[in-house]
PDB file of C-alpha atoms in Angstrom:
ATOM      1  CA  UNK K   1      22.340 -51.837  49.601  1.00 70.00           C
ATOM      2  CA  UNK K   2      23.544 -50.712  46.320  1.00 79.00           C
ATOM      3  CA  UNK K   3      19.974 -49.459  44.941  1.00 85.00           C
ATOM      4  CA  UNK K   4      20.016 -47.894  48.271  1.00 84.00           C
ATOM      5  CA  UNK K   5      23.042 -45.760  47.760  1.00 79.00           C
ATOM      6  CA  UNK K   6      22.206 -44.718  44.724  1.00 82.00           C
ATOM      7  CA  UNK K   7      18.731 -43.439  45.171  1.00 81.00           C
ATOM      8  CA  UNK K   8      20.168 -41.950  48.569  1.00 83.00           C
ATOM      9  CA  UNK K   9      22.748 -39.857  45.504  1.00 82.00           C
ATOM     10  CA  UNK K  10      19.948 -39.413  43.057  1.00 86.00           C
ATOM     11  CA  UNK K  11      22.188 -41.516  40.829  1.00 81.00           C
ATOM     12  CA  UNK K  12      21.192 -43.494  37.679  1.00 84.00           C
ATOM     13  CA  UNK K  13      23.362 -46.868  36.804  1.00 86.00           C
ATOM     14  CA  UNK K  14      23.088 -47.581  33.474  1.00 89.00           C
ATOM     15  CA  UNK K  15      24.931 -50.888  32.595  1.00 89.00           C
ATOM     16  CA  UNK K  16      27.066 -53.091  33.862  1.00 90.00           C
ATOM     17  CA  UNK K  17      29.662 -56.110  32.642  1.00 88.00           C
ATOM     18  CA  UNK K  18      27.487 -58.648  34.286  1.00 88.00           C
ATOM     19  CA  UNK K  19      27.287 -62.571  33.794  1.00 93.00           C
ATOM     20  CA  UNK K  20      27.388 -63.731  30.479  1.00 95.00           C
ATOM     21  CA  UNK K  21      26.899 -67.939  30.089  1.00 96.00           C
ATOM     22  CA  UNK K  22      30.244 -69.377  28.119  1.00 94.00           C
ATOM     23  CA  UNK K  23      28.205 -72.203  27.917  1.00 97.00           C
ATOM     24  CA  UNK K  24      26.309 -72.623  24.652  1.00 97.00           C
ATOM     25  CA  UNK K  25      23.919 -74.353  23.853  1.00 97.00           C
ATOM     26  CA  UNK K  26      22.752 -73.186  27.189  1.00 97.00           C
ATOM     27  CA  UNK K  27      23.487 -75.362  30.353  1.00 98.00           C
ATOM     28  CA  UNK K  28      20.481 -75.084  32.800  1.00 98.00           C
ATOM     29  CA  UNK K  29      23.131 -73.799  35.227  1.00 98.00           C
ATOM     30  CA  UNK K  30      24.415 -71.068  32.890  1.00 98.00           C
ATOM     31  CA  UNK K  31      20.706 -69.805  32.012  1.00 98.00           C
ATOM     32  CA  UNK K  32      19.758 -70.087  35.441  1.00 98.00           C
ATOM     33  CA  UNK K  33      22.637 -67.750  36.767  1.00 97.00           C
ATOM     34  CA  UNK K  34      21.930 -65.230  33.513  1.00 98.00           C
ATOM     35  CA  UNK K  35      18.158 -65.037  34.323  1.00 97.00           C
ATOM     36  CA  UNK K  36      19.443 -64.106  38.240  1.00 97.00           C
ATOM     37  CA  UNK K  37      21.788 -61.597  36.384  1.00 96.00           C
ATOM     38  CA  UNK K  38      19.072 -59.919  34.926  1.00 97.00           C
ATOM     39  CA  UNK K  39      17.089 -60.124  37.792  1.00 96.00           C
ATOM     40  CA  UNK K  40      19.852 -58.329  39.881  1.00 94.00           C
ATOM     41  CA  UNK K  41      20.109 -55.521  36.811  1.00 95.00           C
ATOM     42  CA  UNK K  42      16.308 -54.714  37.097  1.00 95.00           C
ATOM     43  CA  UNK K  43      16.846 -54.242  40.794  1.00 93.00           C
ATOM     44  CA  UNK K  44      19.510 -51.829  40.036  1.00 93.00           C
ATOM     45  CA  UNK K  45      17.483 -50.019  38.110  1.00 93.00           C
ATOM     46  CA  UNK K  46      19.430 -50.700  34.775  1.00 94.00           C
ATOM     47  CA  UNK K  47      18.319 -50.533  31.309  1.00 95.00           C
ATOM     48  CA  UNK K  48      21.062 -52.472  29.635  1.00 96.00           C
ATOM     49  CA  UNK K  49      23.610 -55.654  31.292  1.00 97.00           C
ATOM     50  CA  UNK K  50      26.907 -56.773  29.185  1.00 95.00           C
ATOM     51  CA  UNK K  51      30.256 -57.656  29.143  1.00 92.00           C
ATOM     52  CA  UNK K  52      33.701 -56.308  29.026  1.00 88.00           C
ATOM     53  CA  UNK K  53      34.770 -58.797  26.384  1.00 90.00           C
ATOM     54  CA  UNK K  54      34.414 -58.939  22.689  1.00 94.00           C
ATOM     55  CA  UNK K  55      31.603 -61.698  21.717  1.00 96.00           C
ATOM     56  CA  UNK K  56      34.529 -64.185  20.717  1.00 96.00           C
ATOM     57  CA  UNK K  57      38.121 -63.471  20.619  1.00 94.00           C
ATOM     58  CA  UNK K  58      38.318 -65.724  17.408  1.00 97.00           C
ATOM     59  CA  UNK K  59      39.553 -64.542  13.924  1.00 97.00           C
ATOM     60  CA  UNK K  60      37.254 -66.835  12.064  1.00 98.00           C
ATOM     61  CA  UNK K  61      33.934 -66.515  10.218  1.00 96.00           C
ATOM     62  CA  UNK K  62      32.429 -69.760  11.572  1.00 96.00           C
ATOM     63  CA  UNK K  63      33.076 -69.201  15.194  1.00 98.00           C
ATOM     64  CA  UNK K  64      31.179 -65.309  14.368  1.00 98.00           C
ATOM     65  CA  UNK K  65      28.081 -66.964  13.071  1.00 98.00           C
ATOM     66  CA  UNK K  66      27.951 -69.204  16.334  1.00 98.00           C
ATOM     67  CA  UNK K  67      28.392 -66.262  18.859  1.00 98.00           C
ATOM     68  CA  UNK K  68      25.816 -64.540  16.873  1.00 98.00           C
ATOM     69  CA  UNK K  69      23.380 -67.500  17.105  1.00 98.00           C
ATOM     70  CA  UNK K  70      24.274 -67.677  21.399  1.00 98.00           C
ATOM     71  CA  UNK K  71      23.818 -63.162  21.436  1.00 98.00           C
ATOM     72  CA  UNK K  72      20.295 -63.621  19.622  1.00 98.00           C
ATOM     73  CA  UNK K  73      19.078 -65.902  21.696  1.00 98.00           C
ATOM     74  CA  UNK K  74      20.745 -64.507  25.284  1.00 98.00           C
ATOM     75  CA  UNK K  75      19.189 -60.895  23.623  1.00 98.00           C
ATOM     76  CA  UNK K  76      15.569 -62.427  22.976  1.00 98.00           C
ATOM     77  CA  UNK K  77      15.724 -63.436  27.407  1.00 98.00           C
ATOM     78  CA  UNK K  78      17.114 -60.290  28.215  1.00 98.00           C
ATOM     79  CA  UNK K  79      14.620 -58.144  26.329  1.00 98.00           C
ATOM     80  CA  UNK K  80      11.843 -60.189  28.067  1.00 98.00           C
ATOM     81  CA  UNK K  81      13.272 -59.297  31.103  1.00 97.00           C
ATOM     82  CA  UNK K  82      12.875 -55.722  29.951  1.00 97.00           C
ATOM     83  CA  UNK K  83      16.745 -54.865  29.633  1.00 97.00           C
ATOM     84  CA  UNK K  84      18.893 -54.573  27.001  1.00 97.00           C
ATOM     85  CA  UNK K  85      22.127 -57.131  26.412  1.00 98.00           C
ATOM     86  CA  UNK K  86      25.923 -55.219  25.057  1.00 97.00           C
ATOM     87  CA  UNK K  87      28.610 -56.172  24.354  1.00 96.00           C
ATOM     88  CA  UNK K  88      31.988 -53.976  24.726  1.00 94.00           C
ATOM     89  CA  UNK K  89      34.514 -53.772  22.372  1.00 93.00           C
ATOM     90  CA  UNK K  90      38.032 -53.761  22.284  1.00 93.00           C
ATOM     91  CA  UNK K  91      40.227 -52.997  19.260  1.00 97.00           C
ATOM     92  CA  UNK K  92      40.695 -56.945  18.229  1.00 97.00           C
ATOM     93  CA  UNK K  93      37.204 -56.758  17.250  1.00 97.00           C
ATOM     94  CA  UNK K  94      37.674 -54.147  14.651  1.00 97.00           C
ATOM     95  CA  UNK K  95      40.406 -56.793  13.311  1.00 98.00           C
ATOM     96  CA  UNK K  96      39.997 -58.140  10.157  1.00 98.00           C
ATOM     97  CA  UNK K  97      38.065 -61.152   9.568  1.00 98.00           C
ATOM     98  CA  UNK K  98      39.501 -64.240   8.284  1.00 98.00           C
ATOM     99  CA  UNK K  99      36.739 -65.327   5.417  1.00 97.00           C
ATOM    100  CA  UNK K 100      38.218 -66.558   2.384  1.00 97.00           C
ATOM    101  CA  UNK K 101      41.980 -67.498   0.825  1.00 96.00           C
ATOM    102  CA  UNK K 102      43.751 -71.160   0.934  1.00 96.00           C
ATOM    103  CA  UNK K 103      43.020 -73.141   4.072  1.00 96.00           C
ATOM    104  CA  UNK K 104      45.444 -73.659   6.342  1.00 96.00           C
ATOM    105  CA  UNK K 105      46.278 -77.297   8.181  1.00 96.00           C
ATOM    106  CA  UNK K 106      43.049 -77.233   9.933  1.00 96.00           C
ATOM    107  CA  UNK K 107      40.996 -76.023   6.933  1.00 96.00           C
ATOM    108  CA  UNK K 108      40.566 -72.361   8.545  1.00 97.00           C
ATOM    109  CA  UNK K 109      40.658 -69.444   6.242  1.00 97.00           C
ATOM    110  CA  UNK K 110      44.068 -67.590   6.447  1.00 98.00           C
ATOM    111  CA  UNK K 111      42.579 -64.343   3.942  1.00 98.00           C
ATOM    112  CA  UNK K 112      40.137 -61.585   4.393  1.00 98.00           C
ATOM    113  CA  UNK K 113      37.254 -60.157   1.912  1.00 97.00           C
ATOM    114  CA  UNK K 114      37.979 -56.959   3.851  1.00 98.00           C
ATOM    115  CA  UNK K 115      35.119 -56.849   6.308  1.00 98.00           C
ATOM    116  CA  UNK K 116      35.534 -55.975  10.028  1.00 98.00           C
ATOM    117  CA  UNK K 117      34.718 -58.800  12.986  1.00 98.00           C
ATOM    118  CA  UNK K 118      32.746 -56.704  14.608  1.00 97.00           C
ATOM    119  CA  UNK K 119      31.127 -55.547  11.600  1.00 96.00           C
ATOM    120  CA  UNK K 120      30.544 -58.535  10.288  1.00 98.00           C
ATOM    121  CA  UNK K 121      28.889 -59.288  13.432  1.00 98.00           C
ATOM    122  CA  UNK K 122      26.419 -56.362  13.431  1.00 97.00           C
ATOM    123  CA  UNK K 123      25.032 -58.016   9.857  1.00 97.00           C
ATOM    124  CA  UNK K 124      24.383 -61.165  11.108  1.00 98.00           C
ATOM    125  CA  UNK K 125      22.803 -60.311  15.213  1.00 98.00           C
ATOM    126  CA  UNK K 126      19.553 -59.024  15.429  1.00 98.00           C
ATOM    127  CA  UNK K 127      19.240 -55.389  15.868  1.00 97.00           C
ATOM    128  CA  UNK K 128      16.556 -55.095  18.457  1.00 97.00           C
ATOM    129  CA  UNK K 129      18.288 -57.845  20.467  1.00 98.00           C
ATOM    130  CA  UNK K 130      21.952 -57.173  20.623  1.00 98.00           C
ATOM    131  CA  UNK K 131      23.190 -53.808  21.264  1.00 98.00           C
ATOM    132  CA  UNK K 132      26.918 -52.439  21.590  1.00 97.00           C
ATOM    133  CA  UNK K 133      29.123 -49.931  24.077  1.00 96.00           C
ATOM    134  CA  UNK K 134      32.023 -48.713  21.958  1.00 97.00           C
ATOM    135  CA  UNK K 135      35.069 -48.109  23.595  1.00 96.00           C
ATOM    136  CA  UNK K 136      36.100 -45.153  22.176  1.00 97.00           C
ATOM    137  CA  UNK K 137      39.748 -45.300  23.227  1.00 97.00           C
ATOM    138  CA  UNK K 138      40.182 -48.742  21.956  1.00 97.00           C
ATOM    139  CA  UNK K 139      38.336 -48.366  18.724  1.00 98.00           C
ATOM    140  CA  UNK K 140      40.989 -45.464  17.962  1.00 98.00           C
ATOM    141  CA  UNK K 141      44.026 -47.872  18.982  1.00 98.00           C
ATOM    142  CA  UNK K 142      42.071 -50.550  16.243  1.00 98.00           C
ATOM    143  CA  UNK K 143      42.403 -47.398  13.711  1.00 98.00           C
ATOM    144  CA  UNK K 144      45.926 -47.391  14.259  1.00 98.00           C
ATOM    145  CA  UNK K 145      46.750 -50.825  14.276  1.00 98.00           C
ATOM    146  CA  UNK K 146      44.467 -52.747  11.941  1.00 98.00           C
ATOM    147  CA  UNK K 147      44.834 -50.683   8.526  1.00 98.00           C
ATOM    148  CA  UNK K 148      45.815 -53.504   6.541  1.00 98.00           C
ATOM    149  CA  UNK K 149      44.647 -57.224   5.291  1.00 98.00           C
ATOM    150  CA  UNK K 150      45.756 -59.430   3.076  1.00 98.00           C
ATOM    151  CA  UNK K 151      42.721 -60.632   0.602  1.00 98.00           C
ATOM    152  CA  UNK K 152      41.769 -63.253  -1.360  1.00 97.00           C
ATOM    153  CA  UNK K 153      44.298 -63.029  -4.369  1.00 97.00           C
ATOM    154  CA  UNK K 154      47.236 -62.719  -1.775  1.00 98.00           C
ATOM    155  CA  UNK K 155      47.220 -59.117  -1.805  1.00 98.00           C
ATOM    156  CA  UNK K 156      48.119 -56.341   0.502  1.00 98.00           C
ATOM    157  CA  UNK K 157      44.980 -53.905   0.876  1.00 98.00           C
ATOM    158  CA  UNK K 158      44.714 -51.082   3.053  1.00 98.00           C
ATOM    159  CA  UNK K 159      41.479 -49.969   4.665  1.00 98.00           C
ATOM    160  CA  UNK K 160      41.835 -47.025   7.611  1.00 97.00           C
ATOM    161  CA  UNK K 161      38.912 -47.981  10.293  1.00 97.00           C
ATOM    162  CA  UNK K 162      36.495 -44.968  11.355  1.00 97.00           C
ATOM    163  CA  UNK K 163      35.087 -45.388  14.589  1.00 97.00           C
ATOM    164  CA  UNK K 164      32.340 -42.686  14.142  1.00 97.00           C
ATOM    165  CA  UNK K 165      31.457 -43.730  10.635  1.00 97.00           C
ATOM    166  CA  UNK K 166      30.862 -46.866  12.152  1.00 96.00           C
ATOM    167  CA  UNK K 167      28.515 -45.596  15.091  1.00 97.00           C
ATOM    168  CA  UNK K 168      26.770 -43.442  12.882  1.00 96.00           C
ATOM    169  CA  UNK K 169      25.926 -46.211  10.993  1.00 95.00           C
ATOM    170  CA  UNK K 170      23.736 -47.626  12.906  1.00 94.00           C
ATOM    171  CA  UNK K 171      23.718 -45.011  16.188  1.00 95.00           C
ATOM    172  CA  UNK K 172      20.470 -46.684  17.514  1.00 95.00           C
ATOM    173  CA  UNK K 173      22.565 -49.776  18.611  1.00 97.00           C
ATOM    174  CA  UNK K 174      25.541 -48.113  20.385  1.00 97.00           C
ATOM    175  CA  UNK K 175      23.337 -47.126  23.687  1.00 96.00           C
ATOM    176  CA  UNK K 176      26.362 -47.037  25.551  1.00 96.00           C
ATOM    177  CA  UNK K 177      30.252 -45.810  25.665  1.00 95.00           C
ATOM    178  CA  UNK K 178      33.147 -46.159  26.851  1.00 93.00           C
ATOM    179  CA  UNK K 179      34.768 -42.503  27.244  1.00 92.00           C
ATOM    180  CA  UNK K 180      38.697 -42.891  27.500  1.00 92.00           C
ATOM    181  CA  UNK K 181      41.310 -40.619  26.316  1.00 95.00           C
ATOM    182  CA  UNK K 182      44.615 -41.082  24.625  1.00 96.00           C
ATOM    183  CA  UNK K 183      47.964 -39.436  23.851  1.00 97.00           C
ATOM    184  CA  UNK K 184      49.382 -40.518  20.770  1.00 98.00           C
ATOM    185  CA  UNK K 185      52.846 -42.068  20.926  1.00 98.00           C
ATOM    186  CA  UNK K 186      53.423 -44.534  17.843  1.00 97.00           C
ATOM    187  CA  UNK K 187      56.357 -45.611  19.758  1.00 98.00           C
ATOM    188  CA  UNK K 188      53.988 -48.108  21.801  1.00 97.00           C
ATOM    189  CA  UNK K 189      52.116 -51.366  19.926  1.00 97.00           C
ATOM    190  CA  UNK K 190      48.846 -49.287  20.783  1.00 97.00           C
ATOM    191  CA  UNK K 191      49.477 -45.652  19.364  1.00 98.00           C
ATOM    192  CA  UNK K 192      48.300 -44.258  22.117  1.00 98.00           C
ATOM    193  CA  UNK K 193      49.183 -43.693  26.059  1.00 96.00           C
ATOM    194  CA  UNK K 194      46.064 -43.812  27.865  1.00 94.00           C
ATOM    195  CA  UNK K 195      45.548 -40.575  29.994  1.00 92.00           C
ATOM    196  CA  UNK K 196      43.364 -38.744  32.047  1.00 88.00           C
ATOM    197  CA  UNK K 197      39.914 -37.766  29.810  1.00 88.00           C
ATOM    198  CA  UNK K 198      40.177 -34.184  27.958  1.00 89.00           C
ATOM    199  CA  UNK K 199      43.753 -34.090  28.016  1.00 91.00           C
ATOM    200  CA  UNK K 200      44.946 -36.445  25.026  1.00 95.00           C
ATOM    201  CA  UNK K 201      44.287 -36.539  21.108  1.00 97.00           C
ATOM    202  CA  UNK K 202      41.103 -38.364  20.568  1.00 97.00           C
ATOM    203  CA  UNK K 203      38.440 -35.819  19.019  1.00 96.00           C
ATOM    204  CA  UNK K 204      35.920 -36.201  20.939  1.00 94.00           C
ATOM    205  CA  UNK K 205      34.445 -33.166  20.275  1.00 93.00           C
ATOM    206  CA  UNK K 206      34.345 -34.101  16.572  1.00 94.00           C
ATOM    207  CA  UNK K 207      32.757 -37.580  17.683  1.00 95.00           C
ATOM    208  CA  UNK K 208      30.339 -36.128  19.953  1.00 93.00           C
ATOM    209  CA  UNK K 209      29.126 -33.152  17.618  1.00 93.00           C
ATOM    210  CA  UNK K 210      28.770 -35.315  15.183  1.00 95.00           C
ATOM    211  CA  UNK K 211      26.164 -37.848  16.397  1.00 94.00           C
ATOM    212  CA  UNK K 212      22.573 -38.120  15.123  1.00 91.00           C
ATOM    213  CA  UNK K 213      21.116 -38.650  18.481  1.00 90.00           C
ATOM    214  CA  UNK K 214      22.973 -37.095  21.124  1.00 82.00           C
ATOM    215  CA  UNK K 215      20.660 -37.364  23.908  1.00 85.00           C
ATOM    216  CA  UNK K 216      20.008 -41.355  23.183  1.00 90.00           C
ATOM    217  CA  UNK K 217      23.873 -42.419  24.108  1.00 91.00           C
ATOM    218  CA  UNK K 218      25.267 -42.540  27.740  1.00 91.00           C
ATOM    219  CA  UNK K 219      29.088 -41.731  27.465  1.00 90.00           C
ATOM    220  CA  UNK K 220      30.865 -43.312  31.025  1.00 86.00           C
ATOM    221  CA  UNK K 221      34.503 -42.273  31.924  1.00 83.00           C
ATOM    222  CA  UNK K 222      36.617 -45.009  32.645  1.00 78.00           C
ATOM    223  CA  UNK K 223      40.750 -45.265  32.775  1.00 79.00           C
ATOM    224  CA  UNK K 224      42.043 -48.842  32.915  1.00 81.00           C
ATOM    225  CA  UNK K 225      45.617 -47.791  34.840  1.00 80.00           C
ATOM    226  CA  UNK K 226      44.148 -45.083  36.895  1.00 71.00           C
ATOM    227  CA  UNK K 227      46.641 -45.187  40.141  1.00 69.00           C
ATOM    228  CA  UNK K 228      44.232 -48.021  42.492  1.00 65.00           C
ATOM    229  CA  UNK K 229      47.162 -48.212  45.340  1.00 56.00           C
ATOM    230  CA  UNK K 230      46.040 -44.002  45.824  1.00 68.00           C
ATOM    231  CA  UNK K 231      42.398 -43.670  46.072  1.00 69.00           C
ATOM    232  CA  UNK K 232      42.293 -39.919  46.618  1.00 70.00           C
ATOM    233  CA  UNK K 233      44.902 -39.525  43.116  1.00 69.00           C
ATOM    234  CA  UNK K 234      42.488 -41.471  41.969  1.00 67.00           C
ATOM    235  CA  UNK K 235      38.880 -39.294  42.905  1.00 69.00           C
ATOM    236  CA  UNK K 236      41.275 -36.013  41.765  1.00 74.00           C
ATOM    237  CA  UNK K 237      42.015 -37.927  38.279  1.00 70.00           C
ATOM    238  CA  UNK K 238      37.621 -39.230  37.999  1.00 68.00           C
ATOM    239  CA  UNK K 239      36.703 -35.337  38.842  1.00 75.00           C
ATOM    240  CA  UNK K 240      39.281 -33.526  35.884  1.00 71.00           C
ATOM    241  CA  UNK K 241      37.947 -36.326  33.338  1.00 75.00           C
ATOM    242  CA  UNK K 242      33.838 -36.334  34.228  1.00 64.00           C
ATOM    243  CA  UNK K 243      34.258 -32.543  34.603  1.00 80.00           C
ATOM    244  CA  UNK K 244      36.090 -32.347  30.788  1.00 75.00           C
ATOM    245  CA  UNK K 245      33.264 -35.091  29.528  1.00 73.00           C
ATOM    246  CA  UNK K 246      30.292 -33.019  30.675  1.00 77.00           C
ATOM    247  CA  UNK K 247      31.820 -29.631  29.232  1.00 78.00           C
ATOM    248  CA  UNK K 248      32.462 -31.757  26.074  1.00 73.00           C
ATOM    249  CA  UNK K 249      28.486 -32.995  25.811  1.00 62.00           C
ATOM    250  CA  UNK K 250      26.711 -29.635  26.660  1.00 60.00           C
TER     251      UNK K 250
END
């Protein structure tokens, strides 16, 4: 039914935050249900399946090397399948990782050589396996909260996170976006006020301009508190912020 509706539109879907297995190593059941997952994506005519969550919400280097082991291998059955496997950020991912210093209790880490989670992640997952959708809204809330770490000899460093430095990095990976917009108001633990796309502070004519390969990256629209309860506020909020993202791209 869905395929249906959108060839009836002459609509493309792109990606999705489908099924990915918590289980790992792999339960039969888990791999089973990804497999259908993928199935369902090539259905829907989609070239990439994710998630809406960070690959681990841990602050630890150890727990980063075992996601990255569980998103090679989930990558290597998804690119079999012919799609390719994301994962979505959100700005505790552009936290910094905790690598190095005295141990705590438990013998965890409780300093950071300076490096990124997420970033750290991109060195160690495969690049033709794993792929990324930045959230564009929440990677400028990480730039305004995670500016400082405390490294190895107990120090206080500060390092200011740039989320298009960090696309254009590696641009060929980031397939996907998440276009939201924010107000800044450093009176809430975010910096920002999320708001209807094309009227808050986020360049995103700077980011977009500035990309290598513009025509290689599908920007979505999304707002997390649009008003639900009102579906017609809601249509009226979707058609000022697709109609300000599609004067912003050209």
């Amino acid at each position: 039914m869905l395929r249906g509706w959108l060839d009836a539109y002459g609509l493309r879907a792109q990606g999705n935050h489908g099924f990915i297995p918590g289980s790992w190593p792999l339960t039969t059941a888990d791999l089973d249900r990804f497999k259908l997952a993928l199935e369902i994506a090539n259905i829907l005519g989609l070239e990439h399946m994710g998630t809406g969550s960070d690959p681990t919400g841990s602050a630890y280097k150890a727990d980063w090397d075992v996601a990255a082991d569980k998103w090679n291998a989930l990558g290597a059955i998804a690119r079999d399948a012919g799609i390719k496997l994301y994962t979505h950020n959100h700005d505790a991912a552009y936290a910094f990782l905790l690598d190095s210093g005295p141990p705590d209790e438990q013998g965890r880490p409780t300093r950071s050589s300076g490096i990124r989670k997420l970033e750290y992640f991109f060195g160690i997952s495969d690049p033709g396996l794993v792929h990324f959708e930045m959230d564009i809204y929440w990677a400028h809330v990480a730039q305004y909260k995670h500016r400082t770490y405390t490294a190895p000899d107990g120090s206080t460093r500060t390092d200011v996170f740039d989320p298009l430095r960090t696309v254009r990095a590696q641009e060929k990976r980031f397939p996907l976006f998440h276009a939201k917009d924010g107000a800044s108001n450093p009176a809430v633990p975010n910096g920002y006020d999320m708001v209807p796309f094309g009227t808050g502070d986020i360049d995103y004519r700077r980011f977009f301009s500035r990309l290598r390969h513009p025509g290689y990256h599908n920007p979505m629209y999304e707002q997390d508190n649009a008003p639900g309860a009102d579906p017609a506020q809601s249509l009226r909020l979707a058609e000022v912020s697709y109609r300000n993202l599609a004067a912003l791209r050209g």
